[in-house]
């Protein structure tokens, strides 16, 4: 693990005032998202949070800084992969590989690995943020209307795990991953079983310590169950949902996709924080922020774009 930190180019503590880290977990990198990440990074500077990009490449064996991309998005950026986990946490790698092999869909197979984003980053860059209280992990098809105000809203919740919506076994008894994750549910009353989409989540320092113990023991699972079920009242860990914070401001579902213009119109018409998922085509939001964002020097372009949307 010390080798990983060395390869990542660690140069001692930086930004000790940062209290929250917002990771965007990506396995592709279209130019539209680079534009969006730059705007998100600027928004987050109005808070005590900072943005990082964690780029997943299956065969990567380290945690390497992406200097050029970091310059473009004005935030930290690095690449990691399954090989990273194999080198530093062989028991986690072996168990995750075994369980991921049971999933035929290549996209769903990655969800056995993505919880390791937090593990890999913490062991390489984590010590550079000694006052960090919360770690966020966000997928690119999640859109937030404005990040600084969204962080402030989330600050009203003192939960250790904050996820979109906690779904019980009673509400969704046919969820296929109950059966595939019996090792995580053994000894837990069925009434306490929950899962959640994990396209966005906020995790506390306490929860990260709990996860570190599970990783050290080689415990893994499908993250929609693994993450919420690793936070239980018996361990003094508290869970909450964005649904309880946002109410009608939450537009979060598995499918179908939301239209980008529908999100944009909503973001323009209300002042409260919004959270939408999934928005696969994000061109309109990138265009809007480029033309009308806080650092825009193109008021004419902004006016034309707003007229088109209306």
mmCIF file of C-alpha atoms in Angstrom:
data_model
loop_
_atom_site.group_PDB
_atom_site.id
_atom_site.type_symbol
_atom_site.label_atom_id
_atom_site.label_comp_id
_atom_site.label_asym_id
_atom_site.label_seq_id
_atom_site.Cartn_x
_atom_site.Cartn_y
_atom_site.Cartn_z
ATOM 1 C CA UNK A 1 0.000 0.000 0.000
ATOM 2 C CA UNK A 2 2.930 2.328 0.659
ATOM 3 C CA UNK A 3 4.031 1.608 -2.914
ATOM 4 C CA UNK A 4 0.633 2.754 -4.199
ATOM 5 C CA UNK A 5 0.978 6.029 -2.302
ATOM 6 C CA UNK A 6 4.445 6.570 -3.717
ATOM 7 C CA UNK A 7 3.287 5.894 -7.280
ATOM 8 C CA UNK A 8 0.387 8.300 -6.836
ATOM 9 C CA UNK A 9 2.833 11.162 -6.389
ATOM 10 C CA UNK A 10 1.996 12.020 -2.779
ATOM 11 C CA UNK A 11 3.749 15.196 -1.658
ATOM 12 C CA UNK A 12 2.523 15.683 1.893
ATOM 13 C CA UNK A 13 -0.649 17.305 3.331
ATOM 14 C CA UNK A 14 -2.594 19.697 1.098
ATOM 15 C CA UNK A 15 -5.804 21.687 1.657
ATOM 16 C CA UNK A 16 -6.133 20.711 5.353
ATOM 17 C CA UNK A 17 -9.312 22.862 5.614
ATOM 18 C CA UNK A 18 -11.269 20.549 3.286
ATOM 19 C CA UNK A 19 -14.019 18.700 5.150
ATOM 20 C CA UNK A 20 -15.701 16.790 2.301
ATOM 21 C CA UNK A 21 -14.433 15.019 -0.819
ATOM 22 C CA UNK A 22 -16.729 14.538 -3.809
ATOM 23 C CA UNK A 23 -15.527 11.711 -6.075
ATOM 24 C CA UNK A 24 -16.907 11.311 -9.538
ATOM 25 C CA UNK A 25 -16.508 7.631 -10.445
ATOM 26 C CA UNK A 26 -16.143 7.236 -14.206
ATOM 27 C CA UNK A 27 -15.210 4.403 -16.563
ATOM 28 C CA UNK A 28 -15.335 6.561 -19.729
ATOM 29 C CA UNK A 29 -14.449 10.199 -20.146
ATOM 30 C CA UNK A 30 -16.346 12.133 -22.859
ATOM 31 C CA UNK A 31 -15.442 15.785 -23.359
ATOM 32 C CA UNK A 32 -18.898 16.860 -22.156
ATOM 33 C CA UNK A 33 -18.177 15.469 -18.702
ATOM 34 C CA UNK A 34 -14.796 17.207 -18.557
ATOM 35 C CA UNK A 35 -16.653 20.480 -19.126
ATOM 36 C CA UNK A 36 -19.182 19.591 -16.428
ATOM 37 C CA UNK A 37 -16.559 18.547 -13.879
ATOM 38 C CA UNK A 38 -14.825 21.902 -14.266
ATOM 39 C CA UNK A 39 -18.068 23.691 -13.431
ATOM 40 C CA UNK A 40 -18.800 21.340 -10.522
ATOM 41 C CA UNK A 41 -15.306 21.953 -9.151
ATOM 42 C CA UNK A 42 -15.884 25.704 -9.242
ATOM 43 C CA UNK A 43 -19.255 25.324 -7.521
ATOM 44 C CA UNK A 44 -17.751 23.202 -4.757
ATOM 45 C CA UNK A 45 -15.156 25.861 -3.994
ATOM 46 C CA UNK A 46 -18.025 27.832 -2.472
ATOM 47 C CA UNK A 47 -18.145 25.139 0.234
ATOM 48 C CA UNK A 48 -15.668 23.128 2.310
ATOM 49 C CA UNK A 49 -15.816 20.291 -0.263
ATOM 50 C CA UNK A 50 -13.476 19.547 -3.162
ATOM 51 C CA UNK A 51 -13.944 17.456 -6.298
ATOM 52 C CA UNK A 52 -11.917 14.434 -7.433
ATOM 53 C CA UNK A 53 -12.253 12.310 -10.547
ATOM 54 C CA UNK A 54 -11.658 8.563 -10.096
ATOM 55 C CA UNK A 55 -11.287 6.979 -13.539
ATOM 56 C CA UNK A 56 -11.751 3.185 -13.625
ATOM 57 C CA UNK A 57 -9.655 1.103 -16.011
ATOM 58 C CA UNK A 58 -10.057 -2.613 -15.359
ATOM 59 C CA UNK A 59 -6.407 -3.568 -15.984
ATOM 60 C CA UNK A 60 -4.815 -0.633 -14.146
ATOM 61 C CA UNK A 61 -2.477 -1.847 -11.376
ATOM 62 C CA UNK A 62 -1.843 1.340 -9.397
ATOM 63 C CA UNK A 63 -3.411 4.666 -8.490
ATOM 64 C CA UNK A 64 -1.863 7.122 -10.932
ATOM 65 C CA UNK A 65 -2.414 10.880 -11.074
ATOM 66 C CA UNK A 66 -3.909 12.237 -14.299
ATOM 67 C CA UNK A 67 -2.139 15.580 -14.399
ATOM 68 C CA UNK A 68 -3.456 16.840 -17.726
ATOM 69 C CA UNK A 69 -7.053 15.979 -16.878
ATOM 70 C CA UNK A 70 -6.639 17.511 -13.434
ATOM 71 C CA UNK A 71 -5.589 20.771 -15.084
ATOM 72 C CA UNK A 72 -8.639 20.724 -17.386
ATOM 73 C CA UNK A 73 -11.226 20.067 -14.661
ATOM 74 C CA UNK A 74 -9.471 22.191 -12.003
ATOM 75 C CA UNK A 75 -9.633 19.302 -9.542
ATOM 76 C CA UNK A 76 -7.808 16.145 -8.516
ATOM 77 C CA UNK A 77 -7.869 13.231 -10.955
ATOM 78 C CA UNK A 78 -6.442 9.714 -10.891
ATOM 79 C CA UNK A 79 -6.901 6.302 -12.490
ATOM 80 C CA UNK A 80 -7.295 2.941 -10.718
ATOM 81 C CA UNK A 81 -8.447 -0.591 -11.565
ATOM 82 C CA UNK A 82 -8.936 -4.206 -10.515
ATOM 83 C CA UNK A 83 -5.174 -4.670 -10.580
ATOM 84 C CA UNK A 84 -4.872 -1.950 -7.940
ATOM 85 C CA UNK A 85 -6.979 -4.037 -5.594
ATOM 86 C CA UNK A 86 -5.117 -7.238 -6.470
ATOM 87 C CA UNK A 87 -1.757 -5.702 -5.532
ATOM 88 C CA UNK A 88 -2.753 -4.081 -2.262
ATOM 89 C CA UNK A 89 -5.718 -6.133 -0.987
ATOM 90 C CA UNK A 90 -5.430 -9.659 -2.418
ATOM 91 C CA UNK A 91 -8.221 -11.115 -0.254
ATOM 92 C CA UNK A 92 -10.654 -8.401 -1.395
ATOM 93 C CA UNK A 93 -9.584 -8.998 -5.007
ATOM 94 C CA UNK A 94 -10.039 -12.772 -4.807
ATOM 95 C CA UNK A 95 -13.480 -12.605 -3.211
ATOM 96 C CA UNK A 96 -14.705 -9.803 -5.476
ATOM 97 C CA UNK A 97 -13.506 -11.629 -8.604
ATOM 98 C CA UNK A 98 -15.351 -14.755 -7.506
ATOM 99 C CA UNK A 99 -18.624 -12.932 -6.872
ATOM 100 C CA UNK A 100 -18.411 -10.683 -9.950
ATOM 101 C CA UNK A 101 -18.032 -13.766 -12.148
ATOM 102 C CA UNK A 102 -21.612 -14.738 -11.241
ATOM 103 C CA UNK A 103 -22.923 -11.574 -12.944
ATOM 104 C CA UNK A 104 -23.298 -11.856 -16.719
ATOM 105 C CA UNK A 105 -23.990 -8.201 -17.512
ATOM 106 C CA UNK A 106 -20.591 -6.425 -17.925
ATOM 107 C CA UNK A 107 -21.986 -3.145 -16.581
ATOM 108 C CA UNK A 108 -23.468 -4.785 -13.471
ATOM 109 C CA UNK A 109 -20.247 -6.732 -12.980
ATOM 110 C CA UNK A 110 -18.393 -3.473 -12.378
ATOM 111 C CA UNK A 111 -20.663 -2.784 -9.413
ATOM 112 C CA UNK A 112 -18.877 -5.472 -7.452
ATOM 113 C CA UNK A 113 -15.719 -3.341 -7.757
ATOM 114 C CA UNK A 114 -16.802 0.264 -7.480
ATOM 115 C CA UNK A 115 -16.949 0.370 -3.673
ATOM 116 C CA UNK A 116 -13.157 -0.062 -3.877
ATOM 117 C CA UNK A 117 -12.960 3.516 -5.201
ATOM 118 C CA UNK A 118 -13.041 4.740 -1.610
ATOM 119 C CA UNK A 119 -10.558 2.111 -0.481
ATOM 120 C CA UNK A 120 -7.971 2.865 -3.178
ATOM 121 C CA UNK A 121 -8.191 6.647 -2.868
ATOM 122 C CA UNK A 122 -8.022 6.675 0.919
ATOM 123 C CA UNK A 123 -4.815 4.656 0.999
ATOM 124 C CA UNK A 124 -3.086 6.938 -1.488
ATOM 125 C CA UNK A 125 -4.424 10.466 -1.114
ATOM 126 C CA UNK A 126 -6.458 10.254 2.083
ATOM 127 C CA UNK A 127 -3.787 11.517 4.480
ATOM 128 C CA UNK A 128 -3.567 14.776 2.508
ATOM 129 C CA UNK A 129 -7.005 15.758 3.866
ATOM 130 C CA UNK A 130 -6.688 15.244 7.636
ATOM 131 C CA UNK A 131 -9.931 17.084 8.482
ATOM 132 C CA UNK A 132 -12.180 15.277 6.021
ATOM 133 C CA UNK A 133 -15.505 14.338 7.613
ATOM 134 C CA UNK A 134 -17.433 12.983 4.617
ATOM 135 C CA UNK A 135 -16.613 11.185 1.383
ATOM 136 C CA UNK A 136 -19.055 11.369 -1.533
ATOM 137 C CA UNK A 137 -19.095 9.041 -4.513
ATOM 138 C CA UNK A 138 -21.120 10.127 -7.532
ATOM 139 C CA UNK A 139 -21.710 8.640 -10.971
ATOM 140 C CA UNK A 140 -21.716 10.954 -13.994
ATOM 141 C CA UNK A 141 -25.398 10.415 -14.875
ATOM 142 C CA UNK A 142 -26.389 12.053 -11.568
ATOM 143 C CA UNK A 143 -27.124 15.764 -11.933
ATOM 144 C CA UNK A 144 -27.287 18.253 -9.080
ATOM 145 C CA UNK A 145 -28.625 21.728 -9.811
ATOM 146 C CA UNK A 146 -25.882 23.498 -7.806
ATOM 147 C CA UNK A 147 -23.299 21.677 -5.730
ATOM 148 C CA UNK A 148 -22.509 24.154 -2.953
ATOM 149 C CA UNK A 149 -26.161 24.518 -1.908
ATOM 150 C CA UNK A 150 -26.649 20.758 -2.214
ATOM 151 C CA UNK A 151 -23.731 20.177 0.188
ATOM 152 C CA UNK A 152 -25.254 22.631 2.654
ATOM 153 C CA UNK A 153 -28.584 20.775 2.521
ATOM 154 C CA UNK A 154 -26.857 17.436 3.121
ATOM 155 C CA UNK A 155 -25.057 18.989 6.102
ATOM 156 C CA UNK A 156 -28.410 19.087 7.898
ATOM 157 C CA UNK A 157 -28.244 15.280 8.067
ATOM 158 C CA UNK A 158 -25.773 13.815 10.535
ATOM 159 C CA UNK A 159 -26.126 10.294 9.146
ATOM 160 C CA UNK A 160 -23.081 8.152 8.435
ATOM 161 C CA UNK A 161 -24.525 6.792 5.185
ATOM 162 C CA UNK A 162 -26.712 8.990 3.000
ATOM 163 C CA UNK A 163 -28.156 7.259 -0.089
ATOM 164 C CA UNK A 164 -30.961 8.031 -2.583
ATOM 165 C CA UNK A 165 -33.713 5.818 -1.187
ATOM 166 C CA UNK A 166 -33.555 2.851 1.206
ATOM 167 C CA UNK A 167 -35.718 -0.012 -0.073
ATOM 168 C CA UNK A 168 -36.691 -2.847 2.287
ATOM 169 C CA UNK A 169 -37.060 -6.541 1.510
ATOM 170 C CA UNK A 170 -40.793 -6.191 2.170
ATOM 171 C CA UNK A 171 -41.037 -3.460 -0.477
ATOM 172 C CA UNK A 172 -38.980 -5.395 -3.038
ATOM 173 C CA UNK A 173 -38.897 -9.117 -2.108
ATOM 174 C CA UNK A 174 -37.821 -10.177 -5.622
ATOM 175 C CA UNK A 175 -34.676 -8.045 -5.720
ATOM 176 C CA UNK A 176 -32.160 -10.581 -7.151
ATOM 177 C CA UNK A 177 -29.204 -9.596 -5.005
ATOM 178 C CA UNK A 178 -30.813 -10.719 -1.731
ATOM 179 C CA UNK A 179 -30.040 -14.277 -2.805
ATOM 180 C CA UNK A 180 -26.533 -13.488 -4.064
ATOM 181 C CA UNK A 181 -25.475 -11.699 -0.865
ATOM 182 C CA UNK A 182 -26.649 -14.075 1.848
ATOM 183 C CA UNK A 183 -23.252 -13.813 3.541
ATOM 184 C CA UNK A 184 -23.974 -10.134 4.274
ATOM 185 C CA UNK A 185 -27.489 -10.806 5.542
ATOM 186 C CA UNK A 186 -26.809 -13.840 7.765
ATOM 187 C CA UNK A 187 -28.041 -13.204 11.290
ATOM 188 C CA UNK A 188 -29.849 -9.991 10.317
ATOM 189 C CA UNK A 189 -33.668 -10.096 10.674
ATOM 190 C CA UNK A 190 -35.325 -9.846 7.266
ATOM 191 C CA UNK A 191 -37.233 -6.758 8.373
ATOM 192 C CA UNK A 192 -33.869 -4.947 8.586
ATOM 193 C CA UNK A 193 -32.692 -5.828 5.069
ATOM 194 C CA UNK A 194 -32.308 -2.778 2.845
ATOM 195 C CA UNK A 195 -30.709 -1.863 -0.431
ATOM 196 C CA UNK A 196 -30.341 1.364 -2.373
ATOM 197 C CA UNK A 197 -29.154 2.607 -5.701
ATOM 198 C CA UNK A 198 -25.671 3.937 -4.998
ATOM 199 C CA UNK A 199 -25.251 6.289 -7.943
ATOM 200 C CA UNK A 200 -24.681 8.978 -5.325
ATOM 201 C CA UNK A 201 -23.793 8.489 -1.684
ATOM 202 C CA UNK A 202 -22.219 10.343 1.222
ATOM 203 C CA UNK A 203 -20.153 8.380 3.757
ATOM 204 C CA UNK A 204 -18.817 9.538 7.119
ATOM 205 C CA UNK A 205 -15.421 9.035 8.705
ATOM 206 C CA UNK A 206 -17.056 6.578 11.145
ATOM 207 C CA UNK A 207 -18.421 4.538 8.247
ATOM 208 C CA UNK A 208 -15.058 4.544 6.495
ATOM 209 C CA UNK A 209 -13.529 3.001 9.630
ATOM 210 C CA UNK A 210 -16.232 0.320 9.646
ATOM 211 C CA UNK A 211 -15.571 -0.404 5.978
ATOM 212 C CA UNK A 212 -11.811 -0.551 6.554
ATOM 213 C CA UNK A 213 -12.387 -3.404 9.041
ATOM 214 C CA UNK A 214 -14.612 -5.252 6.543
ATOM 215 C CA UNK A 215 -12.110 -4.815 3.713
ATOM 216 C CA UNK A 216 -9.283 -6.002 5.955
ATOM 217 C CA UNK A 217 -11.311 -9.145 6.688
ATOM 218 C CA UNK A 218 -11.906 -9.703 2.956
ATOM 219 C CA UNK A 219 -15.639 -8.988 3.183
ATOM 220 C CA UNK A 220 -17.236 -7.785 -0.050
ATOM 221 C CA UNK A 221 -20.631 -7.757 -1.733
ATOM 222 C CA UNK A 222 -22.808 -6.125 -4.364
ATOM 223 C CA UNK A 223 -22.561 -2.498 -3.361
ATOM 224 C CA UNK A 224 -26.291 -1.730 -3.484
ATOM 225 C CA UNK A 225 -26.542 -4.055 -0.456
ATOM 226 C CA UNK A 226 -22.961 -4.012 0.826
ATOM 227 C CA UNK A 227 -22.843 -0.274 1.556
ATOM 228 C CA UNK A 228 -26.174 0.244 3.374
ATOM 229 C CA UNK A 229 -26.001 -3.115 5.185
ATOM 230 C CA UNK A 230 -22.507 -2.275 6.460
ATOM 231 C CA UNK A 231 -24.075 0.569 8.450
ATOM 232 C CA UNK A 232 -26.249 -0.826 11.223
ATOM 233 C CA UNK A 233 -27.570 0.507 14.516
ATOM 234 C CA UNK A 234 -25.721 -2.298 16.316
ATOM 235 C CA UNK A 235 -22.473 -0.656 15.244
ATOM 236 C CA UNK A 236 -23.646 2.851 16.135
ATOM 237 C CA UNK A 237 -23.974 3.725 12.442
ATOM 238 C CA UNK A 238 -26.847 5.846 11.150
ATOM 239 C CA UNK A 239 -28.459 5.703 7.686
ATOM 240 C CA UNK A 240 -30.622 8.264 5.930
ATOM 241 C CA UNK A 241 -31.928 8.939 2.434
ATOM 242 C CA UNK A 242 -31.908 11.883 0.071
ATOM 243 C CA UNK A 243 -35.636 11.298 -0.313
ATOM 244 C CA UNK A 244 -36.180 12.424 3.284
ATOM 245 C CA UNK A 245 -34.104 15.577 2.647
ATOM 246 C CA UNK A 246 -35.326 16.573 -0.799
ATOM 247 C CA UNK A 247 -38.936 15.417 -1.022
ATOM 248 C CA UNK A 248 -40.253 16.521 -4.416
ATOM 249 C CA UNK A 249 -36.781 17.744 -5.377
ATOM 250 C CA UNK A 250 -35.679 14.127 -5.818
ATOM 251 C CA UNK A 251 -36.134 12.662 -9.301
ATOM 252 C CA UNK A 252 -34.211 9.443 -8.858
ATOM 253 C CA UNK A 253 -34.928 6.142 -10.560
ATOM 254 C CA UNK A 254 -33.213 3.181 -12.180
ATOM 255 C CA UNK A 255 -34.830 3.689 -15.580
ATOM 256 C CA UNK A 256 -35.947 5.148 -17.934
ATOM 257 C CA UNK A 257 -33.501 7.982 -18.539
ATOM 258 C CA UNK A 258 -34.513 11.565 -17.899
ATOM 259 C CA UNK A 259 -34.309 14.012 -20.775
ATOM 260 C CA UNK A 260 -31.607 16.636 -20.240
ATOM 261 C CA UNK A 261 -33.913 19.500 -21.203
ATOM 262 C CA UNK A 262 -36.489 18.361 -18.629
ATOM 263 C CA UNK A 263 -33.834 18.598 -15.931
ATOM 264 C CA UNK A 264 -32.611 21.973 -17.228
ATOM 265 C CA UNK A 265 -36.098 23.494 -17.184
ATOM 266 C CA UNK A 266 -36.572 22.299 -13.602
ATOM 267 C CA UNK A 267 -33.182 23.649 -12.527
ATOM 268 C CA UNK A 268 -34.019 27.040 -14.050
ATOM 269 C CA UNK A 269 -37.483 27.276 -12.501
ATOM 270 C CA UNK A 270 -36.850 26.421 -8.831
ATOM 271 C CA UNK A 271 -34.331 27.661 -6.295
ATOM 272 C CA UNK A 272 -34.266 24.616 -4.022
ATOM 273 C CA UNK A 273 -31.639 21.839 -4.393
ATOM 274 C CA UNK A 274 -32.440 19.191 -7.004
ATOM 275 C CA UNK A 275 -31.127 15.673 -7.563
ATOM 276 C CA UNK A 276 -31.851 13.804 -10.810
ATOM 277 C CA UNK A 277 -30.846 10.363 -12.086
ATOM 278 C CA UNK A 278 -30.268 8.996 -14.686
ATOM 279 C CA UNK A 279 -29.442 11.705 -17.226
ATOM 280 C CA UNK A 280 -27.332 9.922 -19.837
ATOM 281 C CA UNK A 281 -27.165 12.725 -22.395
ATOM 282 C CA UNK A 282 -25.879 15.802 -20.574
ATOM 283 C CA UNK A 283 -25.041 18.130 -23.465
ATOM 284 C CA UNK A 284 -27.716 20.700 -22.597
ATOM 285 C CA UNK A 285 -26.479 21.068 -19.017
ATOM 286 C CA UNK A 286 -22.873 21.525 -20.146
ATOM 287 C CA UNK A 287 -24.005 24.115 -22.710
ATOM 288 C CA UNK A 288 -26.059 25.938 -20.083
ATOM 289 C CA UNK A 289 -23.209 26.096 -17.560
ATOM 290 C CA UNK A 290 -20.740 27.154 -20.245
ATOM 291 C CA UNK A 291 -23.023 29.999 -21.347
ATOM 292 C CA UNK A 292 -24.706 30.987 -18.081
ATOM 293 C CA UNK A 293 -22.417 29.692 -15.325
ATOM 294 C CA UNK A 294 -20.852 31.914 -12.690
ATOM 295 C CA UNK A 295 -17.633 32.288 -14.696
ATOM 296 C CA UNK A 296 -19.289 32.776 -18.097
ATOM 297 C CA UNK A 297 -18.263 35.729 -20.259
ATOM 298 C CA UNK A 298 -20.915 35.004 -22.905
ATOM 299 C CA UNK A 299 -24.169 36.725 -21.835
ATOM 300 C CA UNK A 300 -25.428 36.773 -25.426
ATOM 301 C CA UNK A 301 -25.039 33.001 -25.721
ATOM 302 C CA UNK A 302 -26.819 32.572 -22.393
ATOM 303 C CA UNK A 303 -29.787 34.656 -23.496
ATOM 304 C CA UNK A 304 -30.141 32.719 -26.741
ATOM 305 C CA UNK A 305 -29.912 29.365 -24.952
ATOM 306 C CA UNK A 306 -32.537 30.346 -22.355
ATOM 307 C CA UNK A 307 -34.875 31.456 -25.116
ATOM 308 C CA UNK A 308 -34.456 28.120 -26.902
ATOM 309 C CA UNK A 309 -35.194 26.188 -23.707
ATOM 310 C CA UNK A 310 -38.302 28.256 -23.011
#
